[in-house]
Coordinates of N, CA and C in Angstrom, one line a residue:
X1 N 44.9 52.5 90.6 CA 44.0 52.5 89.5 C 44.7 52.1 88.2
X2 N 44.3 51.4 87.4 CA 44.6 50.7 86.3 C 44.6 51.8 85.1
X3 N 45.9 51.9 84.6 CA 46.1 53.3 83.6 C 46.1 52.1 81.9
X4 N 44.8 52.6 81.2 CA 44.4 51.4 80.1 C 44.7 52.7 79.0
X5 N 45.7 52.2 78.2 CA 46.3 52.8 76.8 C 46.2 52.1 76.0
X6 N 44.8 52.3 74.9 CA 44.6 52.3 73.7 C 45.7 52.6 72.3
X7 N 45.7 51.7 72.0 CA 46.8 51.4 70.9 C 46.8 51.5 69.2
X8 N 46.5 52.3 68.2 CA 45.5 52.5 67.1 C 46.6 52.4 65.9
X9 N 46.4 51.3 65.1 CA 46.8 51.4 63.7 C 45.6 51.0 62.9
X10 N 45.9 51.7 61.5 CA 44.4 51.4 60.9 C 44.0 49.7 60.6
X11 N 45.0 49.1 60.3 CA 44.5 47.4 60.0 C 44.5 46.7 61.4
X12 N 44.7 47.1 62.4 CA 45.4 46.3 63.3 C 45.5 45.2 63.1
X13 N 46.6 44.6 62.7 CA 47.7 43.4 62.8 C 48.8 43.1 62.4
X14 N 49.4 44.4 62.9 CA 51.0 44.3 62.5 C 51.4 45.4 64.2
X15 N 51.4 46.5 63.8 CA 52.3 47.4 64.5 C 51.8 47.5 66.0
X16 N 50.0 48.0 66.2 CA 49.4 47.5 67.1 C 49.3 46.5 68.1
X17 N 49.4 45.8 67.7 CA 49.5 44.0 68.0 C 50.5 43.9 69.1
X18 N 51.8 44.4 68.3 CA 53.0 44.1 68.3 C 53.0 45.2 69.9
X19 N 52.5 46.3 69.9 CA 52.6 47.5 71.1 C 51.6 47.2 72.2
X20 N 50.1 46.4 71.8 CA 49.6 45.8 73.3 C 50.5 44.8 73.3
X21 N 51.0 43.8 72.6 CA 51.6 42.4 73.3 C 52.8 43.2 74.3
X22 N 53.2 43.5 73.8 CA 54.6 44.4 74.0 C 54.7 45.1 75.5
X23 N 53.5 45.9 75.7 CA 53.4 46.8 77.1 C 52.3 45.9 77.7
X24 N 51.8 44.9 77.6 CA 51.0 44.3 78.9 C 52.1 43.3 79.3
X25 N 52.9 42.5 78.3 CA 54.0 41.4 78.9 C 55.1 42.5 79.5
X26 N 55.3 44.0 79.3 CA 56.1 44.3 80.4 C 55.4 45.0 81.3
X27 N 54.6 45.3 81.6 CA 53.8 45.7 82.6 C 54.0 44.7 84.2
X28 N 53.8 43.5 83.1 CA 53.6 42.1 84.4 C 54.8 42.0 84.9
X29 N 55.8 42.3 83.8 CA 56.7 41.8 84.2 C 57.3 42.7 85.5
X30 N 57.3 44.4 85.5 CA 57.5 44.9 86.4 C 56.7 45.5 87.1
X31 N 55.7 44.6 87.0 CA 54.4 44.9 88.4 C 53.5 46.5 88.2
X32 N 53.2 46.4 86.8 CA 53.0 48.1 86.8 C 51.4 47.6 86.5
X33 N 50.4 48.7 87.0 CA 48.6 48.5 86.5 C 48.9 49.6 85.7
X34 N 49.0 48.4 84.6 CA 48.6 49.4 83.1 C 48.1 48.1 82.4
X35 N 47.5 48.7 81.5 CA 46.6 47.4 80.6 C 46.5 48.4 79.0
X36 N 46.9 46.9 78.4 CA 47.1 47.7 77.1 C 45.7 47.2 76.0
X37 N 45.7 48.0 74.9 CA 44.4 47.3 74.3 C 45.1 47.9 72.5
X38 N 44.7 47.2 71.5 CA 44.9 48.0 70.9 C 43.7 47.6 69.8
X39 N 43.4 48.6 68.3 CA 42.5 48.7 67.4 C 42.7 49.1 66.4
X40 N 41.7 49.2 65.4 CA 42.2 50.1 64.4 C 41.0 50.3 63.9
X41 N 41.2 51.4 62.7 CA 39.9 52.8 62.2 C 39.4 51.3 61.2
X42 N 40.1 50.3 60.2 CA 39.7 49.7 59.7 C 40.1 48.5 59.7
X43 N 40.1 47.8 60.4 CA 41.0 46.8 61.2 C 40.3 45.3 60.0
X44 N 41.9 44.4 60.1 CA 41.8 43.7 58.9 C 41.2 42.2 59.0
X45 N 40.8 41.9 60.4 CA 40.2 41.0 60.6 C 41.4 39.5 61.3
X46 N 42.4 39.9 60.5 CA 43.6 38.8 61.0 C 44.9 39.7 61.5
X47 N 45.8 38.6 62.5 CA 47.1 39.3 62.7 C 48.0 38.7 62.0
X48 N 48.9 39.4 61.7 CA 49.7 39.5 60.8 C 50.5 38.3 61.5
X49 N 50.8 37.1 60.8 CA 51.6 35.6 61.2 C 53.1 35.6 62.0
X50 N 53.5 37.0 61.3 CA 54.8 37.5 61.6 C 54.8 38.6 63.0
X51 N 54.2 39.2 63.1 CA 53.5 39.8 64.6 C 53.1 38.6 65.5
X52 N 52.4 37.7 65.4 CA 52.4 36.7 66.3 C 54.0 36.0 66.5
X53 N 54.4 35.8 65.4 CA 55.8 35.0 65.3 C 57.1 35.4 66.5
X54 N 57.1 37.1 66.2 CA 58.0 37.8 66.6 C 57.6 38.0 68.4
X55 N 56.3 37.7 68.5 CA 56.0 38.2 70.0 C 56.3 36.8 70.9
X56 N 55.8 36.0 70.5 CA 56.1 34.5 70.2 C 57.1 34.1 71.0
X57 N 58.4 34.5 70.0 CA 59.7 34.3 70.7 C 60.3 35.1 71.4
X58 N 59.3 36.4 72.2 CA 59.8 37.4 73.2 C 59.0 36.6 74.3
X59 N 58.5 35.8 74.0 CA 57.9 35.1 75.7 C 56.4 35.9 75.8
X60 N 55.7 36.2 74.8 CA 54.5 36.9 74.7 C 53.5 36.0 74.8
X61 N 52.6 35.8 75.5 CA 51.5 34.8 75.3 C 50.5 35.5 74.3
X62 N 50.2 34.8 72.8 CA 49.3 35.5 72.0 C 48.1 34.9 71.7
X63 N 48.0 33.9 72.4 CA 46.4 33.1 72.1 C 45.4 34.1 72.2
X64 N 45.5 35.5 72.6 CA 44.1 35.9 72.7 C 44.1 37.3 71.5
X65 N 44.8 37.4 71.1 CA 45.1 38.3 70.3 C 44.1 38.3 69.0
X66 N 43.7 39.4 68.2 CA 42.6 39.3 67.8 C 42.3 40.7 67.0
X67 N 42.1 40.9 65.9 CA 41.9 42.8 65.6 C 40.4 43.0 65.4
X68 N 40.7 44.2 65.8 CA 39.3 44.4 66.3 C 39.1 46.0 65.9
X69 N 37.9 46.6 65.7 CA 37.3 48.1 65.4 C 37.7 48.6 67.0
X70 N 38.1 50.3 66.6 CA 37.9 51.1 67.7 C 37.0 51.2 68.3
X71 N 35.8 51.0 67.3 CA 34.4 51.4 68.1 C 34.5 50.9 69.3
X72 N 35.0 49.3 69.9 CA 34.9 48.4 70.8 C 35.3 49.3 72.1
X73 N 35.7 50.5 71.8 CA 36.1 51.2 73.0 C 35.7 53.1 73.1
X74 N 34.5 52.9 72.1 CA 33.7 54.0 72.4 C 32.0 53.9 73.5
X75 N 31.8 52.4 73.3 CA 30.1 52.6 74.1 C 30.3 52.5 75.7
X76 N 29.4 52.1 75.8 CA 29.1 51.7 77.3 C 29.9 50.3 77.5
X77 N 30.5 50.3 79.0 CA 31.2 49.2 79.3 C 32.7 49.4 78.6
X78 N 33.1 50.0 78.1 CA 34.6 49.8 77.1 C 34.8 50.7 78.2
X79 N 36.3 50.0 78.4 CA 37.7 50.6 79.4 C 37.6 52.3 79.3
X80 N 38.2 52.8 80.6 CA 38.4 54.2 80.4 C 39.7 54.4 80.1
X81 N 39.9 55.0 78.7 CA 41.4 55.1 78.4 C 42.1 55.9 78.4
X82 N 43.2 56.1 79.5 CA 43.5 57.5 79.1 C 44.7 57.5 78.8
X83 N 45.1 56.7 78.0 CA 46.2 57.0 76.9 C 46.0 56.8 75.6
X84 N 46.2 57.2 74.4 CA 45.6 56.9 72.7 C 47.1 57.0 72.4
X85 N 47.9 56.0 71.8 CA 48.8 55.7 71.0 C 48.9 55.3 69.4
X86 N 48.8 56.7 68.5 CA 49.1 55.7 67.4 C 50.5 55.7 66.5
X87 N 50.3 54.3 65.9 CA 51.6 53.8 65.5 C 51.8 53.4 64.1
X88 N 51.1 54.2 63.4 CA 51.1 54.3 61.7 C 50.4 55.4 61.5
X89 N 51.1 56.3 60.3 CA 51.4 57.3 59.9 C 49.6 57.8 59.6
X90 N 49.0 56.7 58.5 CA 47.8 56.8 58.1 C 46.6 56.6 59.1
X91 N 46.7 56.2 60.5 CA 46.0 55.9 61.6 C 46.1 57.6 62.4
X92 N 47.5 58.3 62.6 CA 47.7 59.4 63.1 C 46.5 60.1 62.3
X93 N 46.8 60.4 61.1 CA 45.7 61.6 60.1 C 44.5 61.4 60.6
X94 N 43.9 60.2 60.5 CA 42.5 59.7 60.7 C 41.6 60.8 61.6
X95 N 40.7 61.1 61.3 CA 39.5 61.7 62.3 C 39.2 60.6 63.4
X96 N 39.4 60.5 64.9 CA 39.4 59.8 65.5 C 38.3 59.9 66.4
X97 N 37.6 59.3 66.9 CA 36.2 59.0 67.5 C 36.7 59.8 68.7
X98 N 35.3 60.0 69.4 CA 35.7 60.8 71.0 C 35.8 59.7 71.8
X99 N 36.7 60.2 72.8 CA 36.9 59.0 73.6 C 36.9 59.6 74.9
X100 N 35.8 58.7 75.5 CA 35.3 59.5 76.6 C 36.6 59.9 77.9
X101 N 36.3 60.8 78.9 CA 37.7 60.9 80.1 C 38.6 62.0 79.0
X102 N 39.0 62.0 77.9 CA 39.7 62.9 77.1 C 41.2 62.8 77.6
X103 N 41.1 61.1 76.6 CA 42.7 60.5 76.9 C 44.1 61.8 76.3
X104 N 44.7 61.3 77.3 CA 46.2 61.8 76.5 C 46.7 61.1 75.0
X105 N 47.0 62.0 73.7 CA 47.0 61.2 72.5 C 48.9 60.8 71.9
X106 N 49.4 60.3 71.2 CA 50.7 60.7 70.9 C 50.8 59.5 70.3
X107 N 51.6 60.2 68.9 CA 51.8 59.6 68.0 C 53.6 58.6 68.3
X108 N 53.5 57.8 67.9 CA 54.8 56.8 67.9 C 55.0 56.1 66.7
X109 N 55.4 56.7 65.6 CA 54.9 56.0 64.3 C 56.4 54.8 64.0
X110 N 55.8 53.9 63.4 CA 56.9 52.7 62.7 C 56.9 52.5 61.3
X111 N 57.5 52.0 60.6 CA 57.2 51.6 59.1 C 56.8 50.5 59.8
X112 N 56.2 50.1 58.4 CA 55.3 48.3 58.4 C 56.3 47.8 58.0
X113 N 56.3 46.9 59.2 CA 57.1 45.9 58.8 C 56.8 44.7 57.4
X114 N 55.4 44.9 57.5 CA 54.6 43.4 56.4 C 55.4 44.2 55.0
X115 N 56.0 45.7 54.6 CA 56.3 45.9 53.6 C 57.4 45.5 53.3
X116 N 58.4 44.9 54.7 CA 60.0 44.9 54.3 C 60.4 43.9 53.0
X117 N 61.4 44.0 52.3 CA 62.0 43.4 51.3 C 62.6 42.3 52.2
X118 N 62.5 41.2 51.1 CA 64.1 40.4 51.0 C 62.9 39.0 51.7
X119 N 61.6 38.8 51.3 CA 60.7 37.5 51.3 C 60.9 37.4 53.1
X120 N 60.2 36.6 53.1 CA 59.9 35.7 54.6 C 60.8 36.2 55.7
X121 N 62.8 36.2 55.7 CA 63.4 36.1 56.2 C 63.5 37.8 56.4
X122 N 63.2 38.6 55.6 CA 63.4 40.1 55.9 C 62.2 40.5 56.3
X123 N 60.8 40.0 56.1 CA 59.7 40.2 57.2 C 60.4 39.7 58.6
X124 N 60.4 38.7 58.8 CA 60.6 38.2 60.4 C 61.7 39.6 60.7
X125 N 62.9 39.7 60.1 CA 64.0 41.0 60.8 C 63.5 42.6 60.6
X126 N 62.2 42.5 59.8 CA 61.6 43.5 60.6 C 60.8 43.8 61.0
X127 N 60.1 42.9 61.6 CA 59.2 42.2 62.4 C 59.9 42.6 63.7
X128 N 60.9 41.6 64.0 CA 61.8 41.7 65.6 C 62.3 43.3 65.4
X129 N 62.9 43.7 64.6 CA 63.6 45.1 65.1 C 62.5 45.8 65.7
X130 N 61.0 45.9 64.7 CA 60.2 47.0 65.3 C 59.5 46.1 66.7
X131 N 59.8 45.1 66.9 CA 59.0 44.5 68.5 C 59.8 45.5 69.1
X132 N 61.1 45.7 68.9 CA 62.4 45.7 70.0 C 62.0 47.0 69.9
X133 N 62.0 48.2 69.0 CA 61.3 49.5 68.8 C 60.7 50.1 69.9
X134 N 59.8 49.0 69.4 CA 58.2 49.5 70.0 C 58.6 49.0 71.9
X135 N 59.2 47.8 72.0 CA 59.6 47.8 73.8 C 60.2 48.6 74.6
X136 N 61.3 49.0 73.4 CA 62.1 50.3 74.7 C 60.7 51.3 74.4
X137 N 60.6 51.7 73.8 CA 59.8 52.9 74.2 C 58.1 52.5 74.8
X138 N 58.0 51.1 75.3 CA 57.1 50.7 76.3 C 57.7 51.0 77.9
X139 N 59.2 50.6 77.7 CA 59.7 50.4 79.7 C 59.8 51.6 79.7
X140 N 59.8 52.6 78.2 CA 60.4 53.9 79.0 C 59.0 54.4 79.9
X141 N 57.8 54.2 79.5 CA 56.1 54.7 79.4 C 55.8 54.1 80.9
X142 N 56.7 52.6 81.2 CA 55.8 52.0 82.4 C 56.8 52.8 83.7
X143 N 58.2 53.4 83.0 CA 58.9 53.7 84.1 C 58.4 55.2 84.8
X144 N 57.4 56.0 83.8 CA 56.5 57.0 84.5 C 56.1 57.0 86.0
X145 N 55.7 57.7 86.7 CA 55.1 57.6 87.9 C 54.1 58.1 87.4
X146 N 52.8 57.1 86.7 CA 51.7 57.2 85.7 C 50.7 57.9 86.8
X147 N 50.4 57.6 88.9 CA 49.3 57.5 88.9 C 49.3 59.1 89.7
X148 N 50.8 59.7 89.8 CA 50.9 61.0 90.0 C 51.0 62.2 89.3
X149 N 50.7 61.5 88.3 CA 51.0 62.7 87.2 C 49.8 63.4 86.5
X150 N 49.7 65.1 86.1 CA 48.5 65.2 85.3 C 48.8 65.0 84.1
X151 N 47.5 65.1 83.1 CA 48.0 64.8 82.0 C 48.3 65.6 81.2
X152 N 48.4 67.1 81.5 CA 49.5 67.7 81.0 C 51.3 66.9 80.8
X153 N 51.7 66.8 82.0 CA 53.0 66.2 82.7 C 53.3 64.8 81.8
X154 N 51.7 63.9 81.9 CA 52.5 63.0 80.9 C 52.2 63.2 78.9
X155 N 51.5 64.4 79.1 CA 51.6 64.2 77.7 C 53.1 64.8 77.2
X156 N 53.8 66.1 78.1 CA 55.3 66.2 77.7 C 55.8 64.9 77.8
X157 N 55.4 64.7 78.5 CA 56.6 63.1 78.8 C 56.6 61.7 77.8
X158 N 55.3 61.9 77.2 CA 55.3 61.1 76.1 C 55.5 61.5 74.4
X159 N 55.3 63.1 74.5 CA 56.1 63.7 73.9 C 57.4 63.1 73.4
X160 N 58.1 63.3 75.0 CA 59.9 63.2 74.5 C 60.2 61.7 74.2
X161 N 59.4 61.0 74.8 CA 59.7 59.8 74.3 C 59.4 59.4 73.1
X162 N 58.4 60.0 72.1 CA 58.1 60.1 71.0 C 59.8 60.2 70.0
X163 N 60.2 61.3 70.4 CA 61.9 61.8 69.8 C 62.9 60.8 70.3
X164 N 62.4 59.7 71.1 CA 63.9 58.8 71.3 C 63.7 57.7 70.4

């Protein structure tokens, strides 16, 4: 059964982006059913040029990439998700919608990269560092034995990977 983890920063198109591209191209890569999705509480309508850029040259296919409202995964027909990942500080606070099944939640927070200094060339390097960030602590998530676990078991476990 397909383990679908919802991915939440509030603009989605920076840090989000960067964490579905991230955990569905390694999913495939080591044969894991997980499917990633991600959104945000106020999502900005574009992705960030440098989030595409950075996924880009990890071998990410991004043509379908797109930001989108959470709602898209409150009605009828939206994925059952039972992972909630967020990954900005101001998306964590947020009052967050119910989501049906009563996903496992955990916070993984990044700085924005779109704020780094130093023009163009210090966006792109922190752009790549937080891709690279956000991947180890994706193979550590797919290296779970996701479909034996309760979700107590993986909420510690995503817990500690929260602190690495």
């Amino acid at each position: 059964m397909t383990t679908n983890v919802l991915i939440l920063c509030t603009h989605n198109s920076a840090r989000s982006v960067l964490s579905e591209g991230m955990l569905n191209h390694l999913a495939r890569q080591f044969g894991r059913d997980v499917r990633a999705y991600s959104a945000g509480s106020s999502p900005s309508g574009r992705i960030n040029p440098f989030a595409i850029e950075a996924l880009g040259n990890a071998g990410v296919e991004v043509s379908s990439f797109r930001s989108k409202s959470w709602d898209e995964f409150v009605g009828d027909g939206a994925p059952e998700i039972r992972i909630v990942i967020t990954v900005c500080d101001s998306a964590a606070a947020e009052e967050c919608p119910y989501w049906p099944g009563s996903p496992v939640k955990v916070h993984w927070g990044y700085a924005d990269p779109s704020n780094a200094p130093g023009g163009d060339e210090g966006k792109r390097q922190a752009f790549e560092l937080t891709r690279q960030a956000i991947g180890y602590r994706m193979m550590q998530l797919l290296m779970l034995p996701l479909d034996s676990m309760s979700n107590a078991q993986l909420q510690e476990h995503l817990d500690r990977i929260s602190k690495s």
